[in-house]
Short mmCIF file of C-alpha atoms and ligand atoms in Angstrom, two decimals:
data_model
loop_
_atom_site.label_atom_id
_atom_site.label_comp_id
_atom_site.label_asym_id
_atom_site.label_seq_id
_atom_site.Cartn_x
_atom_site.Cartn_y
_atom_site.Cartn_z
CA MET E 1 0.00 0.00 0.00
CA SER E 2 1.33 3.47 -0.90
CA GLN E 3 2.24 5.90 1.89
CA LEU E 4 -0.57 8.18 0.75
CA LYS E 5 -3.20 5.45 0.94
CA LYS E 6 -1.87 4.24 4.29
CA LYS E 7 -1.91 7.73 5.75
CA LEU E 8 -5.37 8.37 4.34
CA PHE E 9 -6.66 5.19 5.96
CA GLU E 10 -5.22 6.26 9.34
CA LYS E 11 -6.89 9.66 8.99
CA ILE E 12 -10.20 8.04 8.05
CA GLU E 13 -10.07 5.77 11.12
CA GLU E 14 -9.32 8.81 13.31
CA TRP E 15 -12.08 10.90 11.73
CA ARG E 16 -14.97 8.43 11.64
CA PRO E 17 -15.80 8.59 15.39
CA ARG E 18 -16.15 12.39 15.14
CA THR E 19 -18.79 12.14 12.42
CA THR E 20 -20.55 9.25 14.19
CA ARG E 21 -20.66 11.19 17.47
CA LEU E 22 -22.03 14.34 15.82
CA LEU E 23 -24.75 12.34 14.12
CA LYS E 24 -25.65 10.16 17.09
CA ASP E 25 -25.47 12.62 19.99
CA TYR E 26 -25.91 16.04 18.35
CA GLY E 27 -27.93 15.28 15.22
CA ASP E 28 -30.81 17.57 16.29
CA VAL E 29 -28.67 20.66 16.93
CA LYS E 30 -29.81 23.43 14.53
CA LEU E 31 -27.40 25.09 12.10
CA GLY E 32 -29.92 27.74 11.03
CA ASP E 33 -33.30 28.30 9.42
CA VAL E 34 -34.16 28.35 5.75
CA THR E 35 -36.06 31.34 4.37
CA ILE E 36 -38.36 31.54 1.37
CA SER E 37 -35.78 33.60 -0.50
CA GLN E 38 -33.22 30.85 0.07
CA ALA E 39 -35.65 28.15 -1.14
CA ILE E 40 -36.36 30.11 -4.34
CA GLY E 41 -32.95 31.74 -4.62
CA GLY E 42 -30.49 28.92 -5.14
CA MET E 43 -30.12 27.95 -1.45
CA ARG E 44 -27.64 30.80 -0.97
CA GLY E 45 -26.01 30.58 2.45
CA VAL E 46 -27.96 27.52 3.65
CA LYS E 47 -25.57 25.57 5.88
CA CYS E 48 -26.28 22.01 4.80
CA LEU E 49 -23.03 20.52 3.49
CA THR E 50 -19.91 19.28 5.28
CA THR E 51 -16.36 19.15 3.97
CA ASP E 52 -12.95 19.34 5.60
CA ILE E 53 -10.96 19.73 2.39
CA SER E 54 -11.39 23.50 2.08
CA TYR E 55 -13.28 26.39 3.68
CA LEU E 56 -14.34 29.65 2.04
CA ASP E 57 -14.53 32.71 4.24
CA PRO E 58 -16.42 35.55 2.50
CA PHE E 59 -13.73 38.12 3.40
CA GLU E 60 -10.56 36.08 3.63
CA GLY E 61 -11.17 33.73 0.70
CA ILE E 62 -10.25 30.09 0.38
CA ARG E 63 -8.18 27.97 2.76
CA PHE E 64 -7.10 24.52 1.65
CA ARG E 65 -6.92 22.28 4.73
CA GLY E 66 -6.54 25.42 6.85
CA LEU E 67 -3.88 27.03 4.66
CA THR E 68 -4.27 30.25 2.66
CA ILE E 69 -3.08 30.25 -0.95
CA PRO E 70 0.31 31.90 -0.14
CA GLU E 71 0.83 29.44 2.75
CA THR E 72 -0.06 26.48 0.53
CA LEU E 73 2.36 27.56 -2.18
CA ALA E 74 5.12 28.27 0.33
CA LYS E 75 4.83 25.06 2.36
CA LEU E 76 4.46 22.36 -0.29
CA PRO E 77 7.59 20.71 -1.75
CA LYS E 78 8.63 22.36 -5.03
CA VAL E 79 9.38 20.65 -8.30
CA PRO E 80 13.20 20.89 -8.74
CA GLY E 81 14.10 23.95 -10.83
CA SER E 82 10.59 25.41 -10.48
CA GLU E 83 8.93 28.03 -8.34
CA MET E 84 5.70 26.11 -7.93
CA PRO E 85 4.92 23.00 -5.90
CA TYR E 86 4.06 19.55 -7.20
CA VAL E 87 0.33 19.25 -7.94
CA GLU E 88 0.68 15.67 -6.73
CA GLY E 89 1.90 16.96 -3.34
CA PHE E 90 -1.04 19.33 -3.21
CA PHE E 91 -3.40 16.40 -3.76
CA PHE E 92 -1.67 14.65 -0.82
CA LEU E 93 -2.45 17.73 1.28
CA LEU E 94 -6.10 17.82 0.16
CA LEU E 95 -6.58 14.15 0.98
CA THR E 96 -4.73 13.92 4.29
CA GLY E 97 -4.46 17.47 5.64
CA ASP E 98 -0.68 16.99 5.95
CA ILE E 99 2.18 18.58 4.05
CA PRO E 100 3.98 15.67 2.41
CA THR E 101 7.70 15.04 2.78
CA ASP E 102 9.89 14.99 -0.35
CA GLU E 103 9.81 11.21 -0.23
CA GLU E 104 6.01 11.12 -0.01
CA VAL E 105 5.63 13.58 -2.91
CA ASN E 106 7.96 11.55 -5.08
CA GLU E 107 5.97 8.45 -4.36
CA VAL E 108 2.64 10.11 -5.30
CA ALA E 109 4.18 11.59 -8.45
CA GLU E 110 5.44 8.13 -9.40
CA GLU E 111 2.03 6.65 -8.68
CA PHE E 112 0.34 9.20 -10.95
CA ASN E 113 2.91 8.35 -13.61
CA ASN E 114 2.20 4.62 -13.34
CA ARG E 115 -1.52 5.19 -13.73
CA LYS E 116 -1.56 7.70 -16.53
CA LYS E 117 -2.07 5.51 -19.61
CA VAL E 118 -5.23 6.72 -21.33
CA PRO E 119 -7.15 3.90 -23.07
CA ALA E 120 -6.92 4.19 -26.88
CA TYR E 121 -10.72 4.15 -27.29
CA VAL E 122 -10.90 7.56 -25.53
CA PHE E 123 -8.86 9.15 -28.32
CA ASN E 124 -11.01 7.41 -30.94
CA ILE E 125 -14.17 8.79 -29.33
CA LEU E 126 -12.70 12.30 -29.25
CA ARG E 127 -11.63 12.04 -32.88
CA ALA E 128 -15.14 10.90 -33.86
CA MET E 129 -16.82 13.93 -32.29
CA PRO E 130 -17.94 16.84 -34.52
CA ALA E 131 -15.06 19.26 -35.09
CA ASP E 132 -17.07 22.13 -33.61
CA SER E 133 -17.81 20.32 -30.31
CA HIS E 134 -17.01 22.51 -27.32
CA PRO E 135 -13.83 21.35 -25.50
CA MET E 136 -15.86 20.94 -22.29
CA THR E 137 -18.26 18.57 -24.09
CA MET E 138 -15.21 16.61 -25.27
CA LEU E 139 -13.74 16.51 -21.76
CA SER E 140 -17.01 15.34 -20.25
CA ALA E 141 -17.48 12.69 -22.96
CA ALA E 142 -13.90 11.41 -22.54
CA ILE E 143 -14.34 11.06 -18.79
CA VAL E 144 -17.68 9.28 -18.90
CA ALA E 145 -16.38 7.01 -21.68
CA MET E 146 -13.80 5.64 -19.21
CA GLN E 147 -16.54 4.61 -16.77
CA LYS E 148 -16.14 0.99 -17.77
CA GLU E 149 -12.70 1.10 -16.07
CA SER E 150 -14.25 1.75 -12.65
CA VAL E 151 -12.73 -0.35 -9.86
CA PHE E 152 -15.55 0.80 -7.57
CA VAL E 153 -18.19 -0.77 -9.84
CA GLU E 154 -16.22 -4.01 -9.98
CA LYS E 155 -15.87 -4.19 -6.18
CA TYR E 156 -19.46 -3.09 -5.61
CA ASN E 157 -20.67 -5.92 -7.84
CA GLU E 158 -18.52 -8.33 -5.82
CA GLY E 159 -20.38 -7.17 -2.68
CA ILE E 160 -17.72 -5.02 -0.97
CA ASN E 161 -18.48 -3.84 2.60
CA LYS E 162 -19.81 -0.25 2.84
CA MET E 163 -16.95 0.68 5.17
CA ASP E 164 -14.49 -0.05 2.38
CA TYR E 165 -16.15 1.97 -0.40
CA TRP E 166 -13.50 4.67 -0.06
CA ASP E 167 -10.76 2.27 -1.19
CA PRO E 168 -11.89 1.52 -4.78
CA THR E 169 -13.10 5.15 -4.98
CA TYR E 170 -9.51 6.20 -4.21
CA GLU E 171 -8.26 3.85 -6.95
CA ASP E 172 -10.71 5.33 -9.48
CA ALA E 173 -9.83 8.88 -8.45
CA LEU E 174 -6.09 8.38 -8.85
CA ASN E 175 -6.52 6.63 -12.19
CA LEU E 176 -8.72 9.43 -13.50
CA LEU E 177 -6.60 12.31 -12.14
CA ALA E 178 -3.44 10.77 -13.60
CA ARG E 179 -5.08 10.60 -17.04
CA LEU E 180 -6.80 13.99 -17.15
CA PRO E 181 -3.76 16.06 -18.25
CA GLU E 182 -3.21 13.85 -21.29
CA VAL E 183 -6.93 13.88 -22.14
CA GLY E 184 -6.98 17.68 -21.79
CA ALA E 185 -3.85 18.22 -23.87
CA PHE E 186 -5.12 15.78 -26.51
CA ILE E 187 -8.37 17.78 -26.84
CA TYR E 188 -6.35 20.97 -27.31
CA ARG E 189 -3.95 19.58 -29.91
CA LEU E 190 -6.71 17.74 -31.77
CA LYS E 191 -9.00 20.74 -31.94
CA TYR E 192 -6.58 23.60 -32.44
CA LYS E 193 -3.23 22.19 -33.58
CA GLY E 194 -4.25 20.07 -36.54
CA GLY E 195 -4.21 16.86 -34.49
CA GLU E 196 -0.44 16.95 -33.96
CA ILE E 197 -0.35 15.11 -30.67
CA ILE E 198 2.65 15.28 -28.33
CA ALA E 199 3.25 12.06 -26.37
CA PRO E 200 3.55 12.31 -22.56
CA ASP E 201 6.99 12.32 -20.94
CA PRO E 202 7.17 9.75 -18.12
CA LYS E 203 9.93 11.72 -16.36
CA LEU E 204 7.81 14.79 -15.76
CA ASP E 205 5.43 15.71 -12.93
CA MET E 206 1.75 16.43 -13.61
CA GLY E 207 2.14 20.17 -14.34
CA GLY E 208 5.38 19.73 -16.28
CA ASN E 209 3.96 16.94 -18.37
CA PHE E 210 0.82 18.92 -19.15
CA ALA E 211 2.86 21.89 -20.41
CA HIS E 212 5.00 19.51 -22.45
CA MET E 213 1.93 17.85 -24.07
CA MET E 214 0.39 21.25 -24.79
CA GLY E 215 3.61 22.14 -26.61
CA ILE E 216 4.26 25.30 -24.56
CA GLY E 217 7.68 26.05 -23.02
CA LYS E 218 8.66 27.36 -19.57
CA PRO E 219 7.28 28.88 -17.39
CA TYR E 220 4.00 27.36 -18.64
CA ASP E 221 4.79 24.29 -16.51
CA ASP E 222 4.75 26.47 -13.39
CA LEU E 223 1.64 28.25 -14.58
CA SER E 224 -0.09 24.87 -15.03
CA ARG E 225 0.87 23.82 -11.50
CA LEU E 226 -0.40 27.13 -10.11
CA TYR E 227 -3.56 26.97 -12.19
CA PHE E 228 -4.48 23.39 -11.18
CA ILE E 229 -3.87 24.20 -7.50
CA LEU E 230 -5.82 27.48 -7.51
CA HIS E 231 -8.86 25.98 -9.24
CA SER E 232 -8.98 22.75 -7.25
CA ASP E 233 -11.46 23.37 -4.47
CA HIS E 234 -13.82 26.07 -3.17
CA GLU E 235 -15.89 24.22 -0.54
CA SER E 236 -18.65 21.90 -1.72
CA GLY E 237 -21.54 24.28 -2.47
CA ASN E 238 -20.37 25.68 -5.83
CA VAL E 239 -22.06 24.13 -8.87
CA SER E 240 -19.20 21.89 -10.06
CA ALA E 241 -18.24 20.55 -6.62
CA HIS E 242 -21.84 20.12 -5.63
CA ALA E 243 -22.72 18.36 -8.90
CA GLY E 244 -19.85 15.90 -8.32
CA HIS E 245 -20.85 15.34 -4.70
CA LEU E 246 -24.55 14.95 -5.55
CA VAL E 247 -24.03 12.42 -8.34
CA SER E 248 -21.56 10.41 -6.29
CA SER E 249 -23.99 10.33 -3.36
CA ALA E 250 -26.06 7.87 -5.42
CA LEU E 251 -22.89 5.70 -5.44
CA SER E 252 -22.34 6.59 -9.08
CA ASP E 253 -18.60 6.09 -9.56
CA ILE E 254 -15.91 8.77 -10.01
CA TYR E 255 -16.23 8.78 -13.81
CA TYR E 256 -19.97 9.57 -13.72
CA SER E 257 -19.46 12.08 -10.92
CA ILE E 258 -16.53 13.98 -12.44
CA SER E 259 -18.24 14.08 -15.82
CA ALA E 260 -21.22 15.72 -14.04
CA MET E 261 -18.80 18.09 -12.31
CA VAL E 262 -17.41 19.12 -15.71
CA ASN E 263 -20.93 19.70 -17.07
CA GLY E 264 -21.69 22.05 -14.16
CA LEU E 265 -18.41 23.89 -14.62
CA ALA E 266 -19.29 24.50 -18.28
CA GLY E 267 -21.95 27.10 -17.39
CA PRO E 268 -21.13 30.79 -18.09
CA LEU E 269 -22.07 31.81 -14.53
CA HIS E 270 -19.47 29.33 -13.23
CA GLY E 271 -16.24 28.06 -14.84
CA LEU E 272 -17.05 29.17 -18.37
CA ALA E 273 -16.79 32.76 -17.11
CA ASN E 274 -13.03 32.59 -17.82
CA GLN E 275 -13.74 32.16 -21.54
CA GLU E 276 -16.49 34.79 -21.36
CA VAL E 277 -14.05 37.37 -19.96
CA LEU E 278 -11.77 36.97 -22.96
CA ARG E 279 -14.65 36.90 -25.44
CA TRP E 280 -16.02 40.09 -23.92
CA LEU E 281 -12.61 41.82 -23.90
CA GLN E 282 -12.06 40.90 -27.54
CA GLU E 283 -15.43 42.41 -28.39
CA VAL E 284 -14.41 45.73 -26.84
CA TYR E 285 -11.03 45.54 -28.55
CA GLU E 286 -12.63 44.97 -31.95
CA LYS E 287 -15.17 47.74 -31.39
CA LYS E 288 -12.27 50.08 -30.71
CA GLY E 289 -10.58 49.02 -33.98
CA GLY E 290 -7.89 46.94 -32.28
CA LYS E 291 -6.97 49.63 -29.74
CA ILE E 292 -6.97 49.27 -25.96
CA PRO E 293 -9.84 51.47 -24.79
CA THR E 294 -9.33 54.41 -22.49
CA GLU E 295 -10.78 54.38 -18.97
CA GLU E 296 -13.80 56.42 -20.12
CA GLU E 297 -14.43 54.14 -23.11
CA MET E 298 -14.17 51.11 -20.85
CA LYS E 299 -16.71 52.55 -18.43
CA GLU E 300 -19.05 53.15 -21.33
CA PHE E 301 -18.72 49.56 -22.48
CA VAL E 302 -19.31 48.17 -18.97
CA TRP E 303 -22.53 50.18 -18.72
CA GLU E 304 -23.57 49.09 -22.21
CA THR E 305 -23.16 45.44 -21.18
CA LEU E 306 -25.10 45.94 -17.95
CA ASN E 307 -27.86 47.94 -19.64
CA SER E 308 -28.34 45.20 -22.21
CA GLY E 309 -29.19 42.84 -19.35
CA GLN E 310 -25.91 40.89 -19.29
CA VAL E 311 -23.53 40.23 -16.43
CA ILE E 312 -19.90 41.41 -16.35
CA PRO E 313 -18.01 38.13 -16.53
CA GLY E 314 -15.27 37.58 -13.96
CA PHE E 315 -16.91 39.83 -11.35
CA GLY E 316 -19.16 38.99 -8.42
CA HIS E 317 -19.43 35.88 -6.31
CA ALA E 318 -22.07 33.94 -4.41
CA VAL E 319 -19.97 33.72 -1.21
CA LEU E 320 -16.95 36.03 -1.50
CA ARG E 321 -17.29 39.68 -0.48
CA LYS E 322 -13.82 40.85 -1.47
CA THR E 323 -11.33 40.39 -4.30
CA ASP E 324 -10.80 36.68 -4.81
CA PRO E 325 -7.33 35.66 -3.51
CA ARG E 326 -7.14 33.30 -6.52
CA TYR E 327 -7.38 36.45 -8.67
CA MET E 328 -4.61 38.04 -6.62
CA ALA E 329 -2.33 34.98 -6.93
CA GLN E 330 -2.69 35.10 -10.71
CA ARG E 331 -2.20 38.87 -10.73
CA GLU E 332 1.09 38.36 -8.87
CA PHE E 333 2.13 35.85 -11.51
CA CYS E 334 1.31 38.46 -14.19
CA LEU E 335 3.25 41.19 -12.39
CA GLN E 336 6.26 38.87 -12.25
CA HIS E 337 6.12 37.39 -15.75
CA LEU E 338 4.10 39.73 -18.01
CA PRO E 339 3.89 43.15 -16.34
CA ASN E 340 3.88 45.03 -19.66
CA ASP E 341 1.49 42.81 -21.55
CA PRO E 342 -1.24 45.02 -23.08
CA LEU E 343 -4.00 42.50 -22.30
CA PHE E 344 -2.89 42.35 -18.67
CA LYS E 345 -3.05 46.15 -18.50
CA TYR E 346 -6.46 45.95 -20.07
CA VAL E 347 -7.67 43.52 -17.36
CA ASP E 348 -6.08 45.71 -14.72
CA LEU E 349 -8.12 48.59 -16.07
CA LEU E 350 -11.25 46.52 -15.50
CA TYR E 351 -10.20 46.02 -11.86
CA LYS E 352 -10.27 49.80 -11.55
CA VAL E 353 -13.41 50.48 -13.56
CA VAL E 354 -15.89 47.65 -12.89
CA PRO E 355 -16.29 47.54 -9.05
CA PRO E 356 -17.46 51.18 -8.66
CA ILE E 357 -19.91 50.69 -11.55
CA LEU E 358 -21.35 47.52 -10.01
CA VAL E 359 -21.68 49.38 -6.69
CA GLU E 360 -23.41 52.25 -8.47
CA GLN E 361 -25.76 49.84 -10.24
CA GLY E 362 -26.55 48.45 -6.79
CA LYS E 363 -27.40 44.86 -7.66
CA ALA E 364 -24.33 42.67 -7.26
CA LYS E 365 -23.60 41.84 -3.61
CA ASN E 366 -19.91 41.53 -4.43
CA PRO E 367 -18.49 43.99 -6.97
CA TRP E 368 -14.97 42.53 -6.87
CA PRO E 369 -13.21 40.30 -9.43
CA ASN E 370 -13.25 36.51 -9.05
CA VAL E 371 -10.80 33.83 -10.19
CA ASP E 372 -12.01 33.98 -13.79
CA ALA E 373 -11.24 37.67 -14.39
CA GLN E 374 -7.49 37.13 -14.61
CA SER E 375 -6.92 33.58 -15.76
CA GLY E 376 -7.50 33.92 -19.50
CA VAL E 377 -5.03 36.77 -19.87
CA ILE E 378 -2.13 34.61 -18.73
CA GLN E 379 -3.15 31.77 -21.02
CA TRP E 380 -3.37 34.22 -23.93
CA TYR E 381 0.12 35.52 -23.18
CA TYR E 382 1.58 32.01 -23.51
CA GLY E 383 -0.07 31.52 -26.89
CA LEU E 384 -3.27 29.83 -25.78
CA THR E 385 -5.58 32.23 -27.56
CA GLU E 386 -8.34 29.67 -28.13
CA TYR E 387 -10.41 30.86 -25.19
CA ASP E 388 -13.11 28.20 -25.66
CA TYR E 389 -10.52 25.88 -24.15
CA TYR E 390 -9.88 27.74 -20.87
CA THR E 391 -12.51 25.96 -18.81
CA VAL E 392 -10.87 22.59 -19.55
CA LEU E 393 -7.88 23.82 -17.54
CA PHE E 394 -10.24 24.74 -14.72
CA GLY E 395 -11.83 21.27 -14.99
CA ILE E 396 -8.53 19.42 -14.60
CA GLY E 397 -7.80 21.46 -11.48
CA ARG E 398 -11.31 21.20 -10.03
CA ALA E 399 -11.21 17.40 -10.39
CA LEU E 400 -8.45 17.29 -7.72
CA GLY E 401 -10.69 18.83 -5.08
CA VAL E 402 -13.88 17.04 -6.06
CA CYS E 403 -12.13 13.64 -6.17
CA ALA E 404 -10.66 14.27 -2.69
CA ASN E 405 -14.14 15.19 -1.44
CA ILE E 406 -15.77 12.14 -2.97
CA ILE E 407 -13.19 9.78 -1.42
CA TRP E 408 -13.95 11.32 1.99
CA ASP E 409 -17.71 11.22 1.32
CA ARG E 410 -17.44 7.46 0.89
CA ALA E 411 -15.06 7.10 3.87
CA LEU E 412 -17.48 8.89 6.19
CA GLY E 413 -20.53 7.15 4.76
CA TYR E 414 -22.34 10.31 3.64
CA PRO E 415 -25.75 9.18 2.39
CA ILE E 416 -27.59 9.81 -0.84
CA GLU E 417 -28.51 13.50 -1.10
CA ARG E 418 -32.22 14.33 -1.11
CA PRO E 419 -33.37 17.81 -0.03
CA LYS E 420 -37.12 18.42 0.24
CA SER E 421 -39.14 20.52 -2.21
CA LEU E 422 -42.26 22.55 -1.45
CA THR E 423 -44.82 23.88 -3.92
CA THR E 424 -45.41 27.61 -4.54
CA ALA E 425 -48.83 27.22 -2.92
CA MET E 426 -47.18 25.80 0.22
CA LEU E 427 -44.75 28.74 0.35
CA GLU E 428 -47.70 31.15 0.03
CA GLU E 429 -49.48 29.38 2.85
CA ILE E 430 -46.38 29.48 5.08
CA ALA E 431 -45.98 33.20 4.22
CA GLY E 432 -49.57 33.80 5.30
CA ILE E 433 -50.69 34.92 1.82
CA LYS E 434 -54.44 34.40 1.44
N1 HAX Z 501 -22.44 41.68 -13.44
C1 HAX Z 501 -23.73 42.12 -13.46
N2 HAX Z 501 -24.66 41.79 -12.55
C2 HAX Z 501 -24.25 40.99 -11.54
C3 HAX Z 501 -22.93 40.53 -11.44
C4 HAX Z 501 -22.00 40.88 -12.45
N3 HAX Z 501 -20.75 40.44 -12.46
N4 HAX Z 501 -22.83 39.76 -10.33
C5 HAX Z 501 -24.08 39.74 -9.77
N5 HAX Z 501 -24.91 40.48 -10.52
C6 HAX Z 501 -26.35 40.64 -10.34
C7 HAX Z 501 -27.02 39.28 -10.41
O1 HAX Z 501 -27.22 38.86 -11.76
C8 HAX Z 501 -28.30 39.53 -9.66
O2 HAX Z 501 -29.18 40.20 -10.52
P1 HAX Z 501 -30.76 39.93 -10.48
O3 HAX Z 501 -31.19 40.42 -9.11
O4 HAX Z 501 -31.29 40.75 -11.61
O5 HAX Z 501 -30.96 38.47 -10.65
C9 HAX Z 501 -27.85 40.49 -8.56
O6 HAX Z 501 -26.64 41.09 -9.04
C10 HAX Z 501 -27.59 39.82 -7.24
O7 HAX Z 501 -26.66 38.77 -7.44
P2 HAX Z 501 -25.64 38.33 -6.31
O8 HAX Z 501 -26.44 37.85 -5.14
O9 HAX Z 501 -24.62 39.37 -6.06
O10 HAX Z 501 -24.87 37.13 -7.01
P3 HAX Z 501 -25.29 35.60 -7.11
O11 HAX Z 501 -24.84 34.93 -5.88
O12 HAX Z 501 -26.73 35.45 -7.49
O13 HAX Z 501 -24.43 35.13 -8.37
C11 HAX Z 501 -22.48 35.00 -9.71
C12 HAX Z 501 -23.03 34.97 -8.28
C13 HAX Z 501 -21.02 34.65 -9.66
C14 HAX Z 501 -23.23 33.98 -10.56
C15 HAX Z 501 -22.67 36.45 -10.28
O14 HAX Z 501 -21.88 37.35 -9.53
C16 HAX Z 501 -22.30 36.55 -11.76
O15 HAX Z 501 -23.14 36.27 -12.62
N6 HAX Z 501 -21.01 36.94 -12.08
C17 HAX Z 501 -20.57 36.98 -13.45
C18 HAX Z 501 -20.22 35.61 -13.95
C19 HAX Z 501 -18.97 35.07 -13.28
O16 HAX Z 501 -17.96 35.74 -13.20
N7 HAX Z 501 -19.03 33.83 -12.80
C20 HAX Z 501 -17.90 33.17 -12.17
C21 HAX Z 501 -17.98 33.18 -10.65
C22 HAX Z 501 -16.81 32.48 -9.99
C23 HAX Z 501 -16.87 31.05 -10.30
O17 HAX Z 501 -17.75 30.30 -9.89
N8 HAX Z 501 -15.95 30.62 -11.09
O18 HAX Z 501 -16.02 29.37 -11.56
#
C-alpha cells in the first residue's frame, strides 16, 4: 500500500468517530433556518453541506486544509528547478491534511505516472466527435467514456463492505486524475493544432507533463501547476463541486461524478466565465478598432453590457465579499512574468473600472473580481488564444478537489442527497398569503 493510501486510511479511522458522534449525539442541533428567498434563490447561504478539504470565508477567501493560498504555495515541496509545488503533493495535502515530505511527494508523483495511460478508445471517441464540439463537451465525454474502467463498480458488484467503499473510490480517483492532463492536452492539440499530438513524458510531474503535451515552453509548466492548484477546491456548495458530490452520493462512480462536475463547470455563470471574460474583452477591442480602450471608453462599455441585461463576466461571487485571492495569486504571476502585456493592463483597467460601476448599479452583492477575471489573460500571453478551451484547464484542477471530497464522502458514509421541495402554494401558505 502506498504511503498516501496508508496515511489516508489512518486519517479516516481517526475521523470516523467524530462524524458518528455528531450524528448520534448532536444530530438535532440546529445550524440555522431556511427562508423563502433561500428556497427560491439557489439555497444561498444555507448551511447544509460538510467538507474538511477547504473552507471559504467571505472576506478572507479560500483555505485549503486550513492554509491560505500563499501558505499552501510556500509550504508544499517544489518541483526541482521550479517556483511552484508539485500538484501531486497538493493532492496529498487535500486528501490527508498533511504537508507531504519529499519522499512522499515523489511516491505520489510516481504513482500518478504509473496510472496515466489513457485507453486508446478515448482518443477514438474524441476524434469521432464533430469538429465544432465545445472542448468541455469533449472533456465530459472522454471522462464518462472511461466509466467501464471503474474499480468501484467491480468491487461493488462483488459485494464489498460499505466501510471499504473509499478504497476503490480512491483507486478510481487516482486513475482518472493521472489521465486527465493527457486527455486535456489531446483535446487541445486535436481541436486547435491540426491533431499533432505530443506524447507524454514519463519523467515529468503532472504540471510539467501537461505543459509539455500542450507544446508550450517554460514557465508554462509552473503556470499549469499554479492553475491546477488554484482551481482545485472552493468548498462543496459551488455548482461543479456540488454536482460531483450529488451524483456520487447515489454511489455513481468517479467517472460519472466527475463528468457531471465538468458539465456544471461548463456554465457561463461558473467556470465558463473565464472564456467569457476573454470573449467580452475581444469584443471591446474589436469595437475600438484593435486599440486598448481608455478608462472612459471602458466605463461606457461596462454600462452598455449591464444595460443590455448581461452580467460582467469575472466579477461577483455567491460567497466572496472581497477580491478573490485566486485572482490576486494570478495577478502576482502576471506582475512577475508579463507586467507590460497590453491585455494584462487591459484587465487591470477593469479592476479599476468595474467595481465602482457595479456598486453604483446596486445589484451585485460583491463587486470585486473573481478567479475567472485574470486567468484567460495569462493563457493568452503564452499563446493559448483559443479561449473556448480555458474551462478545460479549470476542470482538470477542479477534479483534484472534487475527487478528494468524494473519497472522503465514501469514507465517512455520507448518504444519498435528497433535499425536500415545497410547492409555490405551500410557500404562500407558510408566508400567510391568502
Ligand atoms: N455583473 C452584473 N450583474 C451581476 C454581477 C455581475 N458580475 N454579479 C451579480 N450580478 C447581479 C445578479 O445577476 C443579480 O441580478 P438579479 O437580481 O437581476 O438576478 C444580482 O446582481 C444579485 O446577485 P448576487 O447575489 O450578487 O450574485 P449571485 O450569488 O446570485 O451570483 C455570480 C453569483 C457569480 C453567478 C454572479 O456574480 C455573476 O453572474 N457573475 C458573473 C459571472 C462570473 O464571473 N461567474 C464566475 C464566478 C466564480 C466562479 O464560480 N468561477 O467558476
